[in-house]
């Protein structure tokens, strides 16, 4: 059987081909799955999609009409998939429920330290042989308070690093993580976390209840010199509200690996065309903001685990098995 994989990055392609070798042929495309590209999948029973794929009801119907019966998404999040329509169409849909939490946690800390110590600005200066220190002063992390919104596997890994820095630990989640409590984390309500933290890092999934969890009210609660990091999902942050606060001179730094309107932008080269997203264009101009292109998960270890799990999900589908990764059909 030949599997069609959409949204395959150049670094990812040899890993996918190697993982499926001897089992199935795989055709890798660098284009992302969308309403425009879905017709390419006609005749393919199994399609693999990437994190920014459009799997709305319209796209799912195109895939089903073309003979697709199984969609293997290469990501943990699945807010981009219209699962009720998938179940209506009888499509099997799987995801990757687990991969290295250290990849994202370490990158979140990379962003936090980069904005705190003005690494991007310093690097740009030294490329021009400007070695002044003006405007590069940061702060020690030791003794300061970190607020971790979401203390699952990634949040726990982030917390362990914060503990190593000697920080005071605040957390919020619907369920407390005993490992974080053992590290000394105090669970508080979101309002206390926002108002008391010097550094806030987001590690919750994007759900209806968490959409714009960092909105105008939450931003107003934060310290003027706080650092905000989001390496989870762009929709957690109301970007327009964030820009408003940044324009007033607030926040020591903001590190964003995700953006709520990233579809059609991230993972693509848009350097030679006009950027029509005024909010993103304004966001990038702030000297205390670092924006990266949804790369927190992008380590050899994590991508390897994602692909291995995708191979297993395909094998489970062909054998008629369900697993914790199966989103559709429901039991």
CSV table of C-alpha atoms in Angstrom, one decimal:
chain,number,residue,atom,x,y,z
A,1,UNK,CA,0.0,0.0,0.0
A,2,UNK,CA,1.2,3.6,-0.7
A,3,UNK,CA,0.6,6.2,1.9
A,4,UNK,CA,0.3,9.9,1.1
A,5,UNK,CA,1.9,12.2,3.6
A,6,UNK,CA,1.2,16.0,3.5
A,7,UNK,CA,3.3,18.8,5.0
A,8,UNK,CA,6.5,16.9,5.2
A,9,UNK,CA,9.5,19.0,6.1
A,10,UNK,CA,12.9,18.4,4.3
A,11,UNK,CA,14.5,17.1,7.6
A,12,UNK,CA,11.5,14.9,8.3
A,13,UNK,CA,11.3,13.1,4.9
A,14,UNK,CA,14.2,10.7,5.3
A,15,UNK,CA,12.9,9.7,8.8
A,16,UNK,CA,9.4,9.0,7.4
A,17,UNK,CA,10.7,7.0,4.4
A,18,UNK,CA,13.1,5.0,6.7
A,19,UNK,CA,10.3,4.3,9.2
A,20,UNK,CA,7.9,2.9,6.6
A,21,UNK,CA,10.6,1.0,4.6
A,22,UNK,CA,9.8,-2.6,4.2
A,23,UNK,CA,6.1,-2.1,5.2
A,24,UNK,CA,4.5,0.5,2.9
A,25,UNK,CA,5.5,2.9,0.2
A,26,UNK,CA,5.1,6.5,1.2
A,27,UNK,CA,4.7,9.5,-1.0
A,28,UNK,CA,5.9,12.7,0.7
A,29,UNK,CA,4.5,16.1,-0.2
A,30,UNK,CA,5.7,19.5,1.2
A,31,UNK,CA,2.3,21.1,0.6
A,32,UNK,CA,-0.1,21.2,3.5
A,33,UNK,CA,-3.4,19.4,3.5
A,34,UNK,CA,-6.2,21.9,2.7
A,35,UNK,CA,-9.3,22.2,0.6
A,36,UNK,CA,-7.2,23.0,-2.4
A,37,UNK,CA,-4.7,20.1,-2.0
A,38,UNK,CA,-7.1,17.4,-0.7
A,39,UNK,CA,-8.0,16.2,-4.2
A,40,UNK,CA,-4.4,15.0,-4.6
A,41,UNK,CA,-5.3,12.3,-2.1
A,42,UNK,CA,-7.8,10.7,-4.5
A,43,UNK,CA,-7.1,6.9,-4.5
A,44,UNK,CA,-5.1,6.9,-1.3
A,45,UNK,CA,-6.7,4.9,1.5
A,46,UNK,CA,-4.3,6.2,4.1
A,47,UNK,CA,-3.3,9.9,4.4
A,48,UNK,CA,-0.9,11.4,6.9
A,49,UNK,CA,-1.3,15.0,7.9
A,50,UNK,CA,0.8,17.6,9.8
A,51,UNK,CA,0.0,19.8,12.7
A,52,UNK,CA,-1.2,22.8,10.5
A,53,UNK,CA,-3.4,20.7,8.2
A,54,UNK,CA,-6.9,21.9,7.5
A,55,UNK,CA,-9.1,18.9,8.4
A,56,UNK,CA,-12.4,20.8,8.5
A,57,UNK,CA,-15.6,19.1,7.4
A,58,UNK,CA,-15.3,20.2,3.8
A,59,UNK,CA,-11.8,18.8,3.5
A,60,UNK,CA,-12.8,15.5,5.2
A,61,UNK,CA,-15.6,15.1,2.7
A,62,UNK,CA,-13.3,15.6,-0.2
A,63,UNK,CA,-10.9,13.0,1.2
A,64,UNK,CA,-13.7,10.5,1.9
A,65,UNK,CA,-15.1,11.0,-1.6
A,66,UNK,CA,-11.7,10.2,-3.0
A,67,UNK,CA,-11.5,6.9,-1.2
A,68,UNK,CA,-9.5,7.9,1.9
A,69,UNK,CA,-10.5,5.8,5.0
A,70,UNK,CA,-7.7,6.6,7.5
A,71,UNK,CA,-6.0,9.9,8.5
A,72,UNK,CA,-2.9,9.6,10.6
A,73,UNK,CA,-2.1,13.1,12.1
A,74,UNK,CA,1.6,13.6,13.0
A,75,UNK,CA,0.9,15.7,16.1
A,76,UNK,CA,-0.6,15.6,19.6
A,77,UNK,CA,-3.1,18.4,19.1
A,78,UNK,CA,-6.2,17.7,17.1
A,79,UNK,CA,-8.2,21.0,17.4
A,80,UNK,CA,-7.9,21.3,13.6
A,81,UNK,CA,-9.9,18.1,13.0
A,82,UNK,CA,-13.7,18.1,12.7
A,83,UNK,CA,-14.2,14.9,14.5
A,84,UNK,CA,-18.0,14.7,14.4
A,85,UNK,CA,-17.8,14.9,10.6
A,86,UNK,CA,-15.0,12.3,10.6
A,87,UNK,CA,-17.2,9.9,12.6
A,88,UNK,CA,-20.2,10.6,10.3
A,89,UNK,CA,-18.1,9.7,7.3
A,90,UNK,CA,-16.7,6.5,9.0
A,91,UNK,CA,-13.1,7.8,8.8
A,92,UNK,CA,-10.5,6.4,11.2
A,93,UNK,CA,-8.5,9.3,12.6
A,94,UNK,CA,-5.4,8.9,14.8
A,95,UNK,CA,-2.9,11.2,16.5
A,96,UNK,CA,0.3,11.0,18.4
A,97,UNK,CA,-0.7,11.2,22.1
A,98,UNK,CA,2.9,11.3,23.4
A,99,UNK,CA,6.3,12.3,22.3
A,100,UNK,CA,9.4,13.8,24.1
A,101,UNK,CA,8.1,16.5,26.4
A,102,UNK,CA,11.7,17.7,26.8
A,103,UNK,CA,11.8,19.0,23.3
A,104,UNK,CA,9.0,21.6,24.0
A,105,UNK,CA,10.0,22.3,27.6
A,106,UNK,CA,13.6,23.0,26.7
A,107,UNK,CA,12.6,25.2,23.8
A,108,UNK,CA,10.2,27.2,26.0
A,109,UNK,CA,13.2,27.8,28.3
A,110,UNK,CA,15.2,28.8,25.3
A,111,UNK,CA,12.7,31.5,24.4
A,112,UNK,CA,12.5,32.6,28.0
A,113,UNK,CA,16.2,33.0,28.3
A,114,UNK,CA,16.6,34.6,24.9
A,115,UNK,CA,14.1,37.4,25.7
A,116,UNK,CA,15.4,37.8,29.2
A,117,UNK,CA,19.1,38.2,28.1
A,118,UNK,CA,18.3,39.9,24.8
A,119,UNK,CA,20.2,37.3,22.8
A,120,UNK,CA,18.7,38.1,19.4
A,121,UNK,CA,19.5,41.8,19.8
A,122,UNK,CA,23.0,41.0,21.0
A,123,UNK,CA,23.7,38.6,18.1
A,124,UNK,CA,22.4,41.1,15.6
A,125,UNK,CA,24.7,43.8,17.0
A,126,UNK,CA,27.8,41.7,17.1
A,127,UNK,CA,27.3,40.8,13.4
A,128,UNK,CA,27.9,44.5,12.8
A,129,UNK,CA,30.8,44.5,15.2
A,130,UNK,CA,28.8,46.6,17.7
A,131,UNK,CA,29.8,45.3,21.1
A,132,UNK,CA,28.0,47.8,23.3
A,133,UNK,CA,26.0,46.5,26.3
A,134,UNK,CA,23.4,49.2,26.3
A,135,UNK,CA,19.9,47.7,26.4
A,136,UNK,CA,21.1,44.2,27.0
A,137,UNK,CA,20.6,43.9,30.8
A,138,UNK,CA,18.6,40.9,31.9
A,139,UNK,CA,17.7,39.4,35.3
A,140,UNK,CA,18.7,36.4,37.3
A,141,UNK,CA,16.1,33.7,37.3
A,142,UNK,CA,17.1,32.3,40.7
A,143,UNK,CA,14.7,33.5,43.4
A,144,UNK,CA,12.1,34.7,41.0
A,145,UNK,CA,8.6,33.2,40.6
A,146,UNK,CA,7.6,31.1,37.6
A,147,UNK,CA,3.9,30.4,36.8
A,148,UNK,CA,3.3,27.2,34.8
A,149,UNK,CA,-0.1,27.1,33.2
A,150,UNK,CA,-0.6,23.4,32.6
A,151,UNK,CA,1.4,20.8,34.5
A,152,UNK,CA,1.2,17.7,32.3
A,153,UNK,CA,4.2,16.0,30.9
A,154,UNK,CA,5.6,19.1,29.2
A,155,UNK,CA,4.7,21.4,32.1
A,156,UNK,CA,6.4,19.0,34.5
A,157,UNK,CA,9.6,19.0,32.4
A,158,UNK,CA,9.5,22.8,32.3
A,159,UNK,CA,9.0,22.9,36.0
A,160,UNK,CA,12.0,20.6,36.7
A,161,UNK,CA,14.2,23.0,34.8
A,162,UNK,CA,12.7,26.0,36.7
A,163,UNK,CA,13.5,24.1,39.9
A,164,UNK,CA,17.1,23.7,38.8
A,165,UNK,CA,17.3,27.5,38.4
A,166,UNK,CA,16.1,27.8,42.0
A,167,UNK,CA,12.8,29.5,41.2
A,168,UNK,CA,9.6,29.7,43.3
A,169,UNK,CA,7.0,27.5,41.6
A,170,UNK,CA,3.4,28.3,41.0
A,171,UNK,CA,1.1,26.1,38.9
A,172,UNK,CA,-2.4,25.9,37.6
A,173,UNK,CA,-4.2,22.9,36.1
A,174,UNK,CA,-7.5,21.0,36.5
A,175,UNK,CA,-5.6,18.2,38.1
A,176,UNK,CA,-2.5,18.6,40.3
A,177,UNK,CA,0.7,16.8,39.3
A,178,UNK,CA,2.2,15.1,42.3
A,179,UNK,CA,5.7,15.3,40.8
A,180,UNK,CA,5.4,19.1,40.6
A,181,UNK,CA,4.1,19.3,44.1
A,182,UNK,CA,7.1,17.2,45.2
A,183,UNK,CA,9.4,19.8,43.6
A,184,UNK,CA,7.7,22.5,45.7
A,185,UNK,CA,5.1,23.8,43.3
A,186,UNK,CA,2.1,25.6,44.9
A,187,UNK,CA,-1.1,25.3,43.0
A,188,UNK,CA,-3.1,28.5,42.8
A,189,UNK,CA,-5.9,30.0,40.8
A,190,UNK,CA,-5.1,31.6,37.4
A,191,UNK,CA,-5.6,35.1,38.7
A,192,UNK,CA,-2.9,34.6,41.4
A,193,UNK,CA,-0.6,33.0,39.0
A,194,UNK,CA,-0.9,35.9,36.5
A,195,UNK,CA,-0.4,38.6,39.1
A,196,UNK,CA,2.4,36.9,41.1
A,197,UNK,CA,4.7,35.4,38.4
A,198,UNK,CA,7.8,36.9,36.9
A,199,UNK,CA,7.8,34.3,34.1
A,200,UNK,CA,4.6,32.7,32.8
A,201,UNK,CA,4.8,29.7,30.5
A,202,UNK,CA,1.8,28.1,28.8
A,203,UNK,CA,1.5,24.3,28.5
A,204,UNK,CA,-2.3,23.7,28.2
A,205,UNK,CA,-4.1,22.3,25.2
A,206,UNK,CA,-6.3,24.5,23.0
A,207,UNK,CA,-9.8,23.9,24.0
A,208,UNK,CA,-13.0,26.0,24.1
A,209,UNK,CA,-12.2,26.6,27.8
A,210,UNK,CA,-8.6,27.7,27.1
A,211,UNK,CA,-9.1,29.8,24.0
A,212,UNK,CA,-7.6,33.2,24.7
A,213,UNK,CA,-6.9,32.2,28.3
A,214,UNK,CA,-4.3,35.0,28.0
A,215,UNK,CA,-6.8,37.8,27.1
A,216,UNK,CA,-7.1,41.4,28.0
A,217,UNK,CA,-8.0,40.8,31.7
A,218,UNK,CA,-5.2,38.3,32.2
A,219,UNK,CA,-2.6,40.6,30.5
A,220,UNK,CA,-3.7,43.4,32.8
A,221,UNK,CA,-3.1,41.3,35.8
A,222,UNK,CA,0.5,40.5,34.9
A,223,UNK,CA,3.5,42.4,36.2
A,224,UNK,CA,4.7,45.1,33.9
A,225,UNK,CA,8.1,43.5,33.7
A,226,UNK,CA,6.9,39.9,33.4
A,227,UNK,CA,8.0,37.5,30.7
A,228,UNK,CA,5.4,35.5,28.8
A,229,UNK,CA,6.2,32.3,26.8
A,230,UNK,CA,3.9,30.3,24.6
A,231,UNK,CA,5.1,27.1,23.0
A,232,UNK,CA,1.7,25.3,23.1
A,233,UNK,CA,-1.0,26.6,20.8
A,234,UNK,CA,-1.4,30.1,19.3
A,235,UNK,CA,-5.1,30.4,20.2
A,236,UNK,CA,-4.2,30.5,23.9
A,237,UNK,CA,-3.2,34.1,23.5
A,238,UNK,CA,-5.3,37.0,22.3
A,239,UNK,CA,-2.6,38.5,20.1
A,240,UNK,CA,-4.4,41.8,19.4
A,241,UNK,CA,-4.7,42.4,23.2
A,242,UNK,CA,-1.0,41.4,23.6
A,243,UNK,CA,0.1,43.9,21.0
A,244,UNK,CA,-1.9,46.6,22.8
A,245,UNK,CA,-0.1,45.9,26.0
A,246,UNK,CA,3.3,45.8,24.3
A,247,UNK,CA,2.6,49.2,22.6
A,248,UNK,CA,2.2,50.7,26.1
A,249,UNK,CA,5.7,49.5,27.1
A,250,UNK,CA,4.7,46.5,29.2
A,251,UNK,CA,6.5,43.2,29.7
A,252,UNK,CA,10.2,42.5,29.9
A,253,UNK,CA,9.9,40.0,27.1
A,254,UNK,CA,7.6,37.8,25.1
A,255,UNK,CA,8.6,34.5,23.4
A,256,UNK,CA,6.1,33.0,21.0
A,257,UNK,CA,6.7,29.7,19.1
A,258,UNK,CA,3.0,29.7,18.0
A,259,UNK,CA,0.6,32.2,16.7
A,260,UNK,CA,-3.2,32.0,16.5
A,261,UNK,CA,-3.3,32.8,12.7
A,262,UNK,CA,-0.2,30.8,11.8
A,263,UNK,CA,-1.9,28.6,9.2
A,264,UNK,CA,-0.7,29.7,5.7
A,265,UNK,CA,2.3,31.4,7.2
A,266,UNK,CA,4.3,29.1,9.5
A,267,UNK,CA,6.4,26.3,7.8
A,268,UNK,CA,6.4,28.4,4.6
A,269,UNK,CA,8.8,30.9,3.0
A,270,UNK,CA,6.9,34.2,2.9
A,271,UNK,CA,10.0,36.4,2.7
A,272,UNK,CA,9.4,37.6,-0.9
A,273,UNK,CA,5.7,38.5,-0.5
A,274,UNK,CA,3.9,41.2,1.4
A,275,UNK,CA,2.7,40.1,4.8
A,276,UNK,CA,-1.0,40.8,5.0
A,277,UNK,CA,-1.3,40.0,8.7
A,278,UNK,CA,-0.9,43.4,10.3
A,279,UNK,CA,-1.0,42.0,13.8
A,280,UNK,CA,1.9,39.6,13.2
A,281,UNK,CA,3.9,42.3,11.4
A,282,UNK,CA,3.5,44.6,14.3
A,283,UNK,CA,4.3,41.9,16.9
A,284,UNK,CA,7.6,41.1,15.2
A,285,UNK,CA,8.7,44.7,15.3
A,286,UNK,CA,8.8,44.9,19.1
A,287,UNK,CA,12.5,44.6,20.4
A,288,UNK,CA,11.4,42.6,23.4
A,289,UNK,CA,9.5,39.9,21.4
A,290,UNK,CA,10.9,36.8,19.8
A,291,UNK,CA,8.7,34.8,17.4
A,292,UNK,CA,9.7,31.4,16.1
A,293,UNK,CA,7.9,29.2,13.6
A,294,UNK,CA,6.3,26.4,15.7
A,295,UNK,CA,9.6,24.5,16.1
A,296,UNK,CA,9.5,23.6,19.8
A,297,UNK,CA,8.8,20.0,19.0
A,298,UNK,CA,11.4,19.9,16.2
A,299,UNK,CA,14.2,17.7,17.6
A,300,UNK,CA,15.4,14.5,16.1
A,301,UNK,CA,14.2,12.6,19.2
A,302,UNK,CA,10.7,14.0,19.2
A,303,UNK,CA,10.1,13.8,15.4
A,304,UNK,CA,11.4,10.3,15.5
A,305,UNK,CA,8.9,9.3,18.2
A,306,UNK,CA,6.1,11.1,16.3
A,307,UNK,CA,6.9,9.1,13.1
A,308,UNK,CA,7.3,5.8,14.9
A,309,UNK,CA,3.9,6.3,16.5
A,310,UNK,CA,2.4,7.2,13.2
A,311,UNK,CA,3.7,3.9,11.7
A,312,UNK,CA,2.2,2.1,14.6
A,313,UNK,CA,-1.2,3.9,14.2
A,314,UNK,CA,-1.2,2.8,10.5
A,315,UNK,CA,-0.5,-0.8,11.5
A,316,UNK,CA,-3.3,-0.7,14.1
A,317,UNK,CA,-5.8,0.6,11.5
A,318,UNK,CA,-4.9,-2.2,9.1
A,319,UNK,CA,-5.2,-4.8,11.8
A,320,UNK,CA,-8.5,-3.4,13.0
A,321,UNK,CA,-7.1,-2.4,16.4
A,322,UNK,CA,-7.8,0.7,18.5
A,323,UNK,CA,-5.3,2.5,20.8
A,324,UNK,CA,-5.1,5.6,23.0
A,325,UNK,CA,-4.2,7.4,19.8
A,326,UNK,CA,-7.5,6.6,18.0
A,327,UNK,CA,-9.8,9.7,17.8
A,328,UNK,CA,-12.3,8.2,15.4
A,329,UNK,CA,-14.3,6.1,15.5
A,330,UNK,CA,-15.3,6.3,19.2
A,331,UNK,CA,-15.6,3.1,21.2
